[in-house]
CSV table of C-alpha atoms in Angstrom, one decimal:
chain,number,residue,atom,x,y,z
A,756,UNK,CA,28.9,11.7,-4.8
A,757,UNK,CA,27.8,8.2,-3.8
A,758,UNK,CA,27.6,5.5,-6.7
A,759,UNK,CA,23.9,4.1,-6.4
A,760,UNK,CA,22.3,1.4,-8.3
A,761,UNK,CA,18.7,0.3,-9.2
A,762,UNK,CA,17.7,-3.2,-7.9
A,763,UNK,CA,14.7,-3.9,-9.8
A,764,UNK,CA,12.2,-6.0,-8.2
A,765,UNK,CA,14.2,-6.6,-4.8
A,766,UNK,CA,12.3,-6.9,-1.7
A,767,UNK,CA,14.3,-4.4,0.8
A,768,UNK,CA,13.1,-6.2,4.3
A,769,UNK,CA,13.1,-3.9,7.2
A,770,UNK,CA,16.6,-4.9,9.1
A,771,UNK,CA,19.0,-2.4,7.1
A,772,UNK,CA,19.9,-5.3,5.0
A,773,UNK,CA,18.9,-6.8,1.2
A,774,UNK,CA,17.4,-10.1,1.4
A,775,UNK,CA,15.7,-12.5,-0.6
A,776,UNK,CA,11.9,-12.1,-0.9
A,777,UNK,CA,11.2,-15.8,-0.3
A,778,UNK,CA,11.6,-17.9,2.6
A,779,UNK,CA,13.3,-21.6,2.1
A,780,UNK,CA,10.5,-23.3,3.8
A,781,UNK,CA,7.9,-24.9,2.0
A,782,UNK,CA,5.0,-23.4,4.6
A,783,UNK,CA,3.9,-19.7,4.5
A,784,UNK,CA,3.4,-18.7,7.9
A,785,UNK,CA,0.3,-17.3,8.2
A,786,UNK,CA,-0.8,-14.8,10.6
A,787,UNK,CA,-4.9,-15.9,10.4
A,788,UNK,CA,-5.9,-12.6,11.0
A,789,UNK,CA,-9.1,-13.2,9.3
A,790,UNK,CA,-12.4,-14.9,10.0
A,791,UNK,CA,-15.0,-16.2,8.2
A,792,UNK,CA,-18.4,-14.6,8.5
A,793,UNK,CA,-19.4,-12.9,11.6
A,794,UNK,CA,-19.2,-16.2,13.5
A,795,UNK,CA,-17.4,-14.7,16.5
A,796,UNK,CA,-19.4,-11.5,16.3
A,797,UNK,CA,-20.4,-12.5,19.9
A,798,UNK,CA,-16.7,-11.9,21.2
A,799,UNK,CA,-16.0,-8.5,22.4
A,800,UNK,CA,-13.8,-6.5,19.8
A,801,UNK,CA,-11.6,-3.5,20.0
A,802,UNK,CA,-12.9,-0.9,17.7
A,803,UNK,CA,-10.1,1.3,18.1
A,804,UNK,CA,-7.8,-1.3,16.8
A,805,UNK,CA,-5.4,-1.2,19.9
A,806,UNK,CA,-5.5,2.5,19.9
A,807,UNK,CA,-4.3,2.9,16.5
A,808,UNK,CA,-7.6,4.7,15.9
A,809,UNK,CA,-9.5,7.8,17.7
A,810,UNK,CA,-12.9,7.4,18.8
A,811,UNK,CA,-13.4,10.8,17.4
A,812,UNK,CA,-15.5,10.2,14.5
A,813,UNK,CA,-19.1,9.6,14.2
A,814,UNK,CA,-19.6,5.9,12.9
A,815,UNK,CA,-22.1,6.4,10.2
A,816,UNK,CA,-19.7,8.7,7.9
A,817,UNK,CA,-17.3,6.0,7.4
A,818,UNK,CA,-18.6,2.6,8.3
A,819,UNK,CA,-15.5,1.0,7.3
A,820,UNK,CA,-13.4,2.8,9.8
A,821,UNK,CA,-14.6,0.8,13.0
A,822,UNK,CA,-17.0,-1.6,11.4
A,823,UNK,CA,-14.0,-3.1,9.6
A,824,UNK,CA,-12.4,-4.6,12.5
A,825,UNK,CA,-15.7,-5.6,14.4
A,826,UNK,CA,-17.3,-7.6,12.2
A,827,UNK,CA,-15.0,-8.8,9.5
A,828,UNK,CA,-11.4,-9.3,10.5
A,829,UNK,CA,-10.2,-10.7,13.8
A,830,UNK,CA,-8.1,-8.6,15.7
A,831,UNK,CA,-4.4,-8.7,14.6
A,832,UNK,CA,-1.7,-10.3,16.4
A,833,UNK,CA,0.4,-7.7,15.7
A,834,UNK,CA,0.0,-4.9,18.0
A,835,UNK,CA,0.6,-1.2,17.8
A,836,UNK,CA,3.1,0.0,20.3
A,837,UNK,CA,1.9,2.7,22.5
A,838,UNK,CA,4.7,5.2,21.2
A,839,UNK,CA,3.1,4.8,17.7
A,840,UNK,CA,-0.4,5.4,19.2
A,841,UNK,CA,1.1,8.7,21.3
A,842,UNK,CA,2.6,10.0,18.1
A,843,UNK,CA,-0.5,9.5,16.0
A,844,UNK,CA,-3.0,11.8,18.4
A,845,UNK,CA,0.1,14.2,18.9
A,846,UNK,CA,-0.1,14.5,14.7
A,847,UNK,CA,-3.6,14.7,14.5
A,848,UNK,CA,-3.2,17.8,16.8
A,849,UNK,CA,-0.7,19.1,14.6
A,850,UNK,CA,-2.9,18.9,11.5
A,851,UNK,CA,-6.1,20.3,13.4
A,852,UNK,CA,-4.0,23.6,14.2
A,853,UNK,CA,-1.9,23.6,11.1
A,854,UNK,CA,-4.3,22.1,8.6
A,855,UNK,CA,-6.4,23.8,5.5
A,856,UNK,CA,-8.8,26.5,6.4
A,857,UNK,CA,-6.4,27.6,9.6
A,858,UNK,CA,-4.5,30.9,9.8
A,859,UNK,CA,-1.4,28.8,10.3
A,860,UNK,CA,-2.1,27.3,6.6
A,861,UNK,CA,-3.0,30.9,5.1
A,862,UNK,CA,0.5,32.3,6.6
A,863,UNK,CA,2.3,29.1,5.2
A,864,UNK,CA,0.9,29.6,1.7
A,865,UNK,CA,1.2,33.4,1.7
A,866,UNK,CA,4.5,33.6,-0.4
A,867,UNK,CA,4.3,30.3,-2.3
A,868,UNK,CA,4.1,31.1,-6.2
A,869,UNK,CA,5.8,34.3,-6.0
A,870,UNK,CA,9.1,33.0,-7.0
A,871,UNK,CA,12.0,32.3,-4.3
A,872,UNK,CA,14.6,35.2,-5.9
A,873,UNK,CA,14.3,36.9,-2.6
A,874,UNK,CA,14.2,34.0,-0.2
A,875,UNK,CA,10.7,34.1,0.6
A,876,UNK,CA,10.9,31.1,2.6
A,877,UNK,CA,12.3,33.2,5.6
A,878,UNK,CA,9.5,35.8,5.7
A,879,UNK,CA,6.6,33.5,6.5
A,880,UNK,CA,6.0,33.6,10.5
A,881,UNK,CA,4.5,30.1,10.4
A,882,UNK,CA,5.8,27.3,12.3
A,883,UNK,CA,4.2,24.6,10.3
A,884,UNK,CA,5.8,22.7,7.7
A,885,UNK,CA,4.1,20.6,5.1
A,886,UNK,CA,4.6,17.8,2.6
A,887,UNK,CA,2.4,17.5,-0.7
A,888,UNK,CA,1.8,14.0,-1.9
A,889,UNK,CA,1.0,14.1,-5.7
A,890,UNK,CA,-0.9,10.9,-7.0
A,891,UNK,CA,1.0,8.8,-9.9
A,892,UNK,CA,0.5,5.4,-11.5
A,893,UNK,CA,-1.9,2.9,-10.4
A,894,UNK,CA,-3.7,2.7,-7.4
A,895,UNK,CA,-1.6,-0.1,-5.5
A,896,UNK,CA,1.2,2.4,-5.9
A,897,UNK,CA,-0.5,5.2,-4.6
A,898,UNK,CA,-1.5,3.3,-1.8
A,899,UNK,CA,1.9,2.4,-0.8
A,900,UNK,CA,3.9,5.9,-1.5
A,901,UNK,CA,1.0,7.8,0.4
A,902,UNK,CA,1.9,5.1,3.5
A,903,UNK,CA,5.5,6.1,3.0
A,904,UNK,CA,5.0,9.6,2.8
A,905,UNK,CA,2.8,9.8,6.0
A,906,UNK,CA,5.8,7.8,7.7
A,907,UNK,CA,8.2,10.9,6.5
A,908,UNK,CA,5.6,13.2,7.8
A,909,UNK,CA,5.6,11.6,11.0
A,910,UNK,CA,8.9,11.5,11.6
A,911,UNK,CA,9.7,14.8,10.7
A,912,UNK,CA,6.6,16.6,12.0
A,913,UNK,CA,5.0,17.6,8.9
A,914,UNK,CA,1.3,17.9,7.8
A,915,UNK,CA,0.6,15.7,4.7
A,916,UNK,CA,-1.7,17.1,1.9
A,917,UNK,CA,-3.1,14.8,-0.9
A,918,UNK,CA,-3.8,16.1,-4.0
A,919,UNK,CA,-7.1,15.9,-4.8
A,920,UNK,CA,-7.5,16.3,-8.4
A,921,UNK,CA,-7.9,12.7,-8.8
A,922,UNK,CA,-10.4,10.3,-7.1
A,923,UNK,CA,-8.7,10.1,-3.4
A,924,UNK,CA,-12.1,11.3,-2.1
A,925,UNK,CA,-14.2,8.9,-3.7
A,926,UNK,CA,-12.2,5.8,-2.2
A,927,UNK,CA,-11.0,7.1,1.3
A,928,UNK,CA,-12.7,8.8,4.4
A,929,UNK,CA,-11.0,11.4,5.7
A,930,UNK,CA,-8.2,9.7,8.2
A,931,UNK,CA,-7.8,13.1,10.7
A,932,UNK,CA,-10.6,13.9,12.8
A,933,UNK,CA,-11.8,17.7,12.9
A,934,UNK,CA,-9.9,18.5,9.7
A,935,UNK,CA,-9.0,17.6,6.1
A,936,UNK,CA,-6.1,15.9,4.6
A,937,UNK,CA,-7.0,17.2,1.0
A,938,UNK,CA,-4.8,20.0,-0.3
A,939,UNK,CA,-7.3,22.9,-1.4
A,940,UNK,CA,-8.1,23.8,-4.7
A,941,UNK,CA,-6.7,27.3,-4.1
A,942,UNK,CA,-3.2,26.2,-3.4
A,943,UNK,CA,-0.9,28.5,-4.9
A,944,UNK,CA,1.0,25.7,-6.9
A,945,UNK,CA,-1.9,23.8,-7.4
A,946,UNK,CA,-2.1,24.4,-10.9
A,947,UNK,CA,1.4,23.4,-11.6
A,948,UNK,CA,1.8,19.9,-9.8
A,949,UNK,CA,0.7,17.8,-12.6
A,950,UNK,CA,3.8,19.3,-14.4
A,951,UNK,CA,6.6,19.0,-11.7
A,952,UNK,CA,9.2,16.6,-12.8
A,953,UNK,CA,13.0,16.2,-12.8
A,954,UNK,CA,13.4,19.4,-15.4
A,955,UNK,CA,11.8,21.4,-12.6
A,956,UNK,CA,13.5,24.4,-11.3
A,957,UNK,CA,13.0,23.3,-7.7
A,958,UNK,CA,13.3,19.5,-8.3
A,959,UNK,CA,15.6,18.7,-5.2
A,960,UNK,CA,18.0,16.4,-7.7
A,961,UNK,CA,18.1,18.6,-10.3
A,962,UNK,CA,19.2,21.5,-8.2
A,963,UNK,CA,21.9,19.4,-6.5
A,964,UNK,CA,23.3,18.4,-10.0
A,965,UNK,CA,23.3,22.0,-10.8
A,966,UNK,CA,24.7,23.0,-7.7
A,967,UNK,CA,22.0,25.3,-7.1
A,968,UNK,CA,21.5,24.0,-3.5
A,969,UNK,CA,24.3,22.7,-1.3
A,970,UNK,CA,23.3,19.9,1.1
A,971,UNK,CA,25.6,20.9,3.7
A,972,UNK,CA,24.7,24.7,3.9
A,973,UNK,CA,21.7,26.5,4.9
A,974,UNK,CA,22.2,29.0,2.2
A,975,UNK,CA,19.4,29.9,-0.6
A,976,UNK,CA,16.5,27.9,1.1
A,977,UNK,CA,14.0,27.8,-0.9
A,978,UNK,CA,10.2,27.9,0.1
A,979,UNK,CA,9.4,24.8,-1.5
A,980,UNK,CA,11.2,21.8,-3.0
A,981,UNK,CA,10.1,18.9,-5.3
A,982,UNK,CA,11.4,15.0,-4.6
A,983,UNK,CA,11.2,12.9,-7.3
A,984,UNK,CA,11.2,9.5,-6.2
A,985,UNK,CA,10.0,7.3,-9.0
A,986,UNK,CA,11.6,4.2,-10.3
A,987,UNK,CA,14.4,4.8,-12.5
A,988,UNK,CA,15.3,7.8,-10.6
A,989,UNK,CA,18.7,9.5,-10.9
A,990,UNK,CA,21.6,9.2,-8.2
A,991,UNK,CA,20.7,12.9,-7.2
A,992,UNK,CA,17.3,12.2,-6.5
A,993,UNK,CA,18.2,9.2,-4.2
A,994,UNK,CA,20.2,11.6,-2.4
A,995,UNK,CA,16.8,12.4,-0.3
A,996,UNK,CA,17.7,9.2,1.6
A,997,UNK,CA,21.2,10.6,2.9
A,998,UNK,CA,21.5,12.1,6.4
A,999,UNK,CA,23.2,15.7,5.3
A,1000,UNK,CA,20.7,16.0,2.5
A,1001,UNK,CA,17.6,15.6,5.1
A,1002,UNK,CA,19.6,18.2,7.3
A,1003,UNK,CA,18.7,20.9,4.5
A,1004,UNK,CA,15.5,19.6,3.2
A,1005,UNK,CA,14.5,19.6,6.8
A,1006,UNK,CA,14.3,23.4,6.6
A,1007,UNK,CA,12.2,23.7,3.7
A,1008,UNK,CA,8.5,24.6,4.5
A,1009,UNK,CA,7.2,23.1,1.5
A,1010,UNK,CA,7.9,19.5,0.1
A,1011,UNK,CA,6.1,18.1,-3.3
A,1012,UNK,CA,6.4,14.5,-3.4
A,1013,UNK,CA,5.5,12.1,-6.4
A,1014,UNK,CA,6.7,8.5,-6.2
A,1015,UNK,CA,5.6,5.0,-7.2
A,1016,UNK,CA,7.8,3.1,-4.8
A,1017,UNK,CA,7.5,1.8,-1.0
A,1018,UNK,CA,10.3,3.6,0.2
A,1019,UNK,CA,9.9,3.0,3.9
A,1020,UNK,CA,12.8,0.5,3.9
A,1021,UNK,CA,15.1,3.5,3.0
A,1022,UNK,CA,14.1,5.6,6.0
A,1023,UNK,CA,15.4,3.0,7.9
A,1024,UNK,CA,18.9,3.8,6.7
A,1025,UNK,CA,18.8,7.7,7.8
A,1026,UNK,CA,20.8,7.8,11.1
A,1027,UNK,CA,18.8,10.4,12.5
A,1028,UNK,CA,15.3,8.5,12.0
A,1029,UNK,CA,16.8,5.2,13.1
A,1030,UNK,CA,15.8,5.4,16.8
A,1031,UNK,CA,12.3,7.0,16.3
A,1032,UNK,CA,11.8,4.2,14.0
A,1033,UNK,CA,12.2,1.5,16.4
A,1034,UNK,CA,10.4,2.9,18.9
A,1035,UNK,CA,7.3,3.5,16.8
A,1036,UNK,CA,7.8,0.0,15.1
A,1037,UNK,CA,9.4,-2.5,17.4
A,1038,UNK,CA,8.4,-5.4,15.0
A,1039,UNK,CA,10.0,-3.8,11.8
A,1040,UNK,CA,7.7,-5.7,9.1
A,1041,UNK,CA,4.6,-4.1,10.6
A,1042,UNK,CA,5.0,-0.7,9.4
A,1043,UNK,CA,2.5,-0.6,6.2
A,1044,UNK,CA,0.2,-3.1,8.0
A,1045,UNK,CA,-0.2,-0.5,11.1
A,1046,UNK,CA,-0.2,2.6,9.0
A,1047,UNK,CA,-2.8,1.3,6.2
A,1048,UNK,CA,-5.1,0.2,9.1
A,1049,UNK,CA,-4.9,3.8,10.2
A,1050,UNK,CA,-5.2,5.6,7.0
A,1051,UNK,CA,-7.0,3.9,4.7
A,1052,UNK,CA,-10.8,3.4,5.4
A,1053,UNK,CA,-13.0,2.9,2.4
A,1054,UNK,CA,-15.7,5.2,1.7
A,1055,UNK,CA,-19.3,3.8,2.4
A,1056,UNK,CA,-19.7,3.2,-1.3
A,1057,UNK,CA,-16.6,1.1,-1.7
A,1058,UNK,CA,-17.3,-0.4,1.7
A,1059,UNK,CA,-20.4,-1.5,0.3
A,1060,UNK,CA,-19.1,-3.5,-2.5
A,1061,UNK,CA,-16.8,-5.3,0.1
A,1062,UNK,CA,-19.4,-6.2,2.3
A,1063,UNK,CA,-22.3,-7.4,0.1
A,1064,UNK,CA,-19.6,-10.0,-1.5
A,1065,UNK,CA,-18.1,-10.9,1.4
A,1066,UNK,CA,-21.5,-11.9,2.8
A,1067,UNK,CA,-22.8,-13.6,-0.6
A,1068,UNK,CA,-19.7,-15.5,-1.4
A,1069,UNK,CA,-17.1,-15.7,1.5
A,1070,UNK,CA,-19.0,-15.7,5.0
A,1071,UNK,CA,-20.1,-19.1,4.7
A,1072,UNK,CA,-17.1,-20.8,4.2
A,1073,UNK,CA,-15.1,-23.0,6.2
A,1074,UNK,CA,-11.6,-21.7,4.6
A,1075,UNK,CA,-11.1,-18.7,2.2
A,1076,UNK,CA,-8.2,-18.3,-0.2
A,1077,UNK,CA,-7.3,-15.4,-2.0
A,1078,UNK,CA,-5.6,-15.7,-5.5
A,1079,UNK,CA,-4.4,-12.4,-7.5
A,1080,UNK,CA,-3.1,-12.8,-10.8
A,1081,UNK,CA,-1.3,-9.7,-12.7
A,1082,UNK,CA,0.4,-10.6,-15.9
A,1083,UNK,CA,2.9,-7.9,-16.9
A,1084,UNK,CA,4.3,-7.4,-20.4
A,1085,UNK,CA,1.0,-9.1,-21.9
A,1086,UNK,CA,-2.3,-8.1,-22.8
A,1087,UNK,CA,-5.2,-8.5,-20.1
A,1088,UNK,CA,-6.1,-12.1,-21.7
A,1089,UNK,CA,-6.2,-15.7,-20.3
A,1090,UNK,CA,-2.9,-17.3,-20.8
A,1091,UNK,CA,-2.6,-20.8,-20.3
A,1092,UNK,CA,0.8,-21.0,-18.5
A,1093,UNK,CA,-0.2,-18.7,-16.0
A,1094,UNK,CA,-3.3,-21.1,-15.3
A,1095,UNK,CA,-0.8,-24.2,-15.0
A,1096,UNK,CA,1.5,-22.0,-12.4
A,1097,UNK,CA,-1.4,-21.2,-10.4
A,1098,UNK,CA,-2.7,-25.0,-10.1
A,1099,UNK,CA,0.9,-26.0,-9.7
A,1100,UNK,CA,1.3,-23.3,-6.6
A,1101,UNK,CA,-2.1,-23.9,-4.9
A,1102,UNK,CA,-2.0,-28.0,-5.1
A,1103,UNK,CA,1.6,-28.2,-4.3
A,1104,UNK,CA,1.2,-26.2,-1.3
A,1105,UNK,CA,-2.0,-27.8,-0.4
A,1106,UNK,CA,-4.0,-24.5,-0.9
A,1107,UNK,CA,-6.4,-26.2,-3.3
A,1108,UNK,CA,-7.2,-30.1,-3.3
A,1109,UNK,CA,-6.6,-31.4,-7.1
A,1110,UNK,CA,-9.8,-32.4,-9.3
A,1111,UNK,CA,-10.2,-36.3,-9.1
A,1112,UNK,CA,-10.4,-38.1,-12.5
A,1113,UNK,CA,-13.1,-39.1,-13.8
A,1114,UNK,CA,-12.5,-43.0,-13.4
A,1115,UNK,CA,-11.9,-42.3,-9.5
A,1116,UNK,CA,-15.2,-39.7,-9.2
A,1117,UNK,CA,-17.4,-42.4,-7.7
A,1118,UNK,CA,-14.8,-43.3,-5.1
A,1119,UNK,CA,-14.7,-39.8,-3.7
A,1120,UNK,CA,-16.4,-39.7,-0.4
A,1121,UNK,CA,-18.7,-36.3,-0.3
A,1122,UNK,CA,-20.0,-36.0,3.1
A,1123,UNK,CA,-21.9,-34.0,4.8
A,1124,UNK,CA,-19.5,-32.8,6.8
A,1125,UNK,CA,-17.2,-31.9,3.8
A,1126,UNK,CA,-15.5,-28.5,4.1
A,1127,UNK,CA,-16.4,-25.6,1.8
A,1128,UNK,CA,-13.6,-23.8,0.5
A,1129,UNK,CA,-14.2,-20.3,-1.2
A,1130,UNK,CA,-11.7,-19.0,-3.4
A,1131,UNK,CA,-11.5,-15.4,-4.3
A,1132,UNK,CA,-9.9,-14.7,-7.5
A,1133,UNK,CA,-8.9,-11.0,-8.4
A,1134,UNK,CA,-7.7,-10.5,-12.1
A,1135,UNK,CA,-8.1,-8.1,-15.3
A,1136,UNK,CA,-9.1,-11.2,-16.9
A,1137,UNK,CA,-11.9,-13.8,-16.2
A,1138,UNK,CA,-10.1,-16.7,-17.8
A,1139,UNK,CA,-8.5,-18.0,-14.5
A,1140,UNK,CA,-11.8,-17.9,-12.1
A,1141,UNK,CA,-13.7,-19.6,-15.0
A,1142,UNK,CA,-11.1,-22.2,-15.3
A,1143,UNK,CA,-11.2,-23.0,-11.8
A,1144,UNK,CA,-14.9,-22.8,-11.4
A,1145,UNK,CA,-15.5,-25.4,-14.4
A,1146,UNK,CA,-12.8,-27.6,-13.0
A,1147,UNK,CA,-14.4,-27.8,-9.5
A,1148,UNK,CA,-17.8,-28.1,-11.2
A,1149,UNK,CA,-17.1,-31.0,-13.5
A,1150,UNK,CA,-15.1,-33.0,-11.0
A,1151,UNK,CA,-15.3,-33.4,-7.2
A,1152,UNK,CA,-12.3,-32.6,-5.3
A,1153,UNK,CA,-9.8,-35.4,-4.4
A,1154,UNK,CA,-10.5,-34.6,-0.5
A,1155,UNK,CA,-14.3,-34.3,-1.1
A,1156,UNK,CA,-14.2,-31.0,0.1
A,1157,UNK,CA,-16.4,-28.5,-1.9
A,1158,UNK,CA,-14.3,-25.6,-3.4
A,1159,UNK,CA,-16.4,-22.6,-4.9
A,1160,UNK,CA,-14.8,-19.9,-6.9
A,1161,UNK,CA,-16.0,-16.2,-7.1
A,1162,UNK,CA,-14.2,-13.1,-9.1
A,1163,UNK,CA,-15.8,-9.6,-8.3
A,1164,UNK,CA,-14.7,-8.0,-11.3
A,1165,UNK,CA,-13.6,-8.5,-15.0
A,1166,UNK,CA,-12.2,-5.2,-16.1
A,1167,UNK,CA,-10.3,-6.3,-19.1
A,1168,UNK,CA,-7.4,-3.9,-18.8
A,1169,UNK,CA,-6.4,-1.1,-16.4
A,1170,UNK,CA,-8.2,1.9,-16.3
A,1171,UNK,CA,-6.5,4.4,-13.6
A,1172,UNK,CA,-8.4,7.3,-12.7
A,1173,UNK,CA,-11.7,6.0,-13.8
A,1174,UNK,CA,-13.9,6.4,-10.7
A,1175,UNK,CA,-15.7,3.1,-10.6
A,1176,UNK,CA,-12.5,1.1,-11.9
A,1177,UNK,CA,-10.8,2.5,-9.1
A,1178,UNK,CA,-13.3,2.0,-6.3
A,1179,UNK,CA,-13.9,-1.9,-7.4
A,1180,UNK,CA,-9.9,-2.2,-7.2
A,1181,UNK,CA,-9.8,-1.0,-3.7
A,1182,UNK,CA,-13.0,-3.3,-3.1
A,1183,UNK,CA,-11.3,-6.3,-4.2
A,1184,UNK,CA,-7.8,-5.2,-2.3
A,1185,UNK,CA,-9.7,-5.4,1.0
A,1186,UNK,CA,-11.7,-8.7,0.1
A,1187,UNK,CA,-8.4,-10.1,-0.8
A,1188,UNK,CA,-7.0,-9.0,3.0
A,1189,UNK,CA,-10.0,-10.7,4.8
A,1190,UNK,CA,-9.1,-14.1,3.3
A,1191,UNK,CA,-7.4,-16.9,5.6
A,1192,UNK,CA,-4.6,-17.5,3.0
A,1193,UNK,CA,-3.4,-15.6,-0.1
A,1194,UNK,CA,-1.5,-16.1,-3.3
A,1195,UNK,CA,-0.2,-13.1,-5.2
A,1196,UNK,CA,1.6,-12.3,-8.1
A,1197,UNK,CA,5.2,-11.1,-8.0
A,1198,UNK,CA,5.9,-7.3,-8.5
A,1199,UNK,CA,2.2,-6.3,-8.0
A,1200,UNK,CA,1.5,-3.5,-5.6
A,1201,UNK,CA,-2.1,-4.6,-5.8
A,1202,UNK,CA,-1.2,-7.7,-3.9
A,1203,UNK,CA,1.2,-5.7,-1.6
A,1204,UNK,CA,-1.6,-4.0,-0.4
A,1205,UNK,CA,-3.9,-6.7,0.4
A,1206,UNK,CA,-0.9,-8.9,2.5
A,1207,UNK,CA,-0.1,-5.6,4.5
A,1208,UNK,CA,-3.9,-5.1,5.2
A,1209,UNK,CA,-4.5,-8.7,6.1
A,1210,UNK,CA,-1.0,-9.3,8.1
A,1211,UNK,CA,-0.8,-12.1,5.6
A,1212,UNK,CA,2.8,-13.5,4.3
A,1213,UNK,CA,1.4,-14.8,1.1
A,1214,UNK,CA,2.6,-17.4,-1.3
A,1215,UNK,CA,4.0,-15.3,-4.3
A,1216,UNK,CA,3.9,-16.6,-7.9
A,1217,UNK,CA,7.2,-16.2,-9.6
A,1218,UNK,CA,7.2,-14.2,-12.7
A,1219,UNK,CA,7.1,-16.6,-15.9
A,1220,UNK,CA,9.8,-16.6,-18.2
A,1221,UNK,CA,9.4,-17.4,-22.2
A,1222,UNK,CA,5.9,-18.4,-21.2
A,1223,UNK,CA,7.0,-21.1,-19.1
A,1224,UNK,CA,5.7,-22.6,-15.6
A,1225,UNK,CA,8.5,-21.7,-13.1
A,1226,UNK,CA,9.8,-24.4,-10.9
A,1227,UNK,CA,9.0,-24.0,-8.2
A,1228,UNK,CA,6.1,-22.4,-9.3
A,1229,UNK,CA,5.9,-19.9,-5.9
A,1230,UNK,CA,7.5,-19.2,-3.1
A,1231,UNK,CA,6.8,-18.0,0.4
A,1232,UNK,CA,7.1,-13.9,1.4
A,1233,UNK,CA,9.5,-13.5,3.9
A,1234,UNK,CA,7.5,-10.7,5.2
A,1235,UNK,CA,4.2,-9.1,5.0
A,1236,UNK,CA,5.8,-6.0,4.3
A,1237,UNK,CA,5.6,-4.6,0.5
A,1238,UNK,CA,8.8,-4.8,-1.5
A,1239,UNK,CA,11.0,-1.4,-2.4
A,1240,UNK,CA,11.3,-2.0,-6.3
A,1241,UNK,CA,14.1,0.3,-6.4
A,1242,UNK,CA,16.0,1.0,-3.4
A,1243,UNK,CA,19.1,3.2,-3.7
A,1244,UNK,CA,22.7,1.5,-2.5
A,1245,UNK,CA,23.0,1.5,1.5
A,1246,UNK,CA,25.6,4.4,2.1
A,1247,UNK,CA,26.0,8.1,1.2
A,1248,UNK,CA,29.6,8.9,1.1
């Protein structure tokens, strides 16, 4: 058995090596994907995003699918490969052929839930295979893992189905035309999914540990397996990322997965996937950027929140800055040392001007040509935005620029699985992704989603220790890809 270790909060860059999550330069290389307002709306836009999207949807049913790229975001400089585009069209056909309501789906579910003692998996005539995603943890984790599971489905020619017992249909439009990605409520194992954990009889890691399945043989292939890919997982669970284990997992008709990790980087370390991944993503750090723009289209209700806030607070600005604040291990209250860190980072990196001292106020030249900088703050606490707002209201900026600050919501504490809370959180992730420059909190999946959607390499606020401002206060991300917080060590022998 390989000895695998957990590396917490390590950014696992997609180059088959572990690298530091920050660059050693003082300047983050922004993609400048965003635009302010609709000033460039007369410029022809590619509503299909380089072929990522299909034209087979009714535009009114999901306004964010096409209007997102047309009105609020400049075309991404990162173009999807034609191989990825072709792969997505092929997947859509597969999903329509094998998805819910089809004869193939009915055949594939026929023996599920009747036990595996007589090897029911071999009794189905369906050639369709599936992977069921069960949401766990917060919205940021869910979005990252859903993208990871979908990529795995692409690589293994499985259908992805999402458990709809949470609020997924209130957040996202259907991504595949003419079919649904929602797991039917009458799925034979539906009532059991919430109880799947490492003690489950058909948990792959547990079966390996108990020698109930052998990764090198095809004997006793069950009709389904549960994959436990949650931070703190055991060495046996991590064997999912090994070549020989994939050979037996690939023969199982149904997989069920729970994860809170962006595990895409370890898929690159599986030899049989490497060639395909390189063809799909010649630019290795564009995986989440492309998959998120393909999969995650907010519902009309969520999109209304995005567009109203954007038009009211960001569209008229000359420059926009997103600041995402997440405090771990503390109550969601205002903390002065975090505020000091935000100011130290944004002023050190010239993202925001300093406020002029009172004695210099009359010397500041506020001309008609002064720039307007809009700052979008997302945080569970309102204290950080209120502090910034007061600072730039009471004193002019040292550059003469006008700084306006907006915070869409102040929830006080995280309320996962509450519909309105999750909708507001998703809207704020998208708003952050529309800013020109971005500052995020380390370890935060909320920030990872925003940077990936926007194609931005953010300044990341280092995690404070002992309530002191780190020096330096922030660092530049090397990649717009999310981090894999608990990667297994490389190598399976």
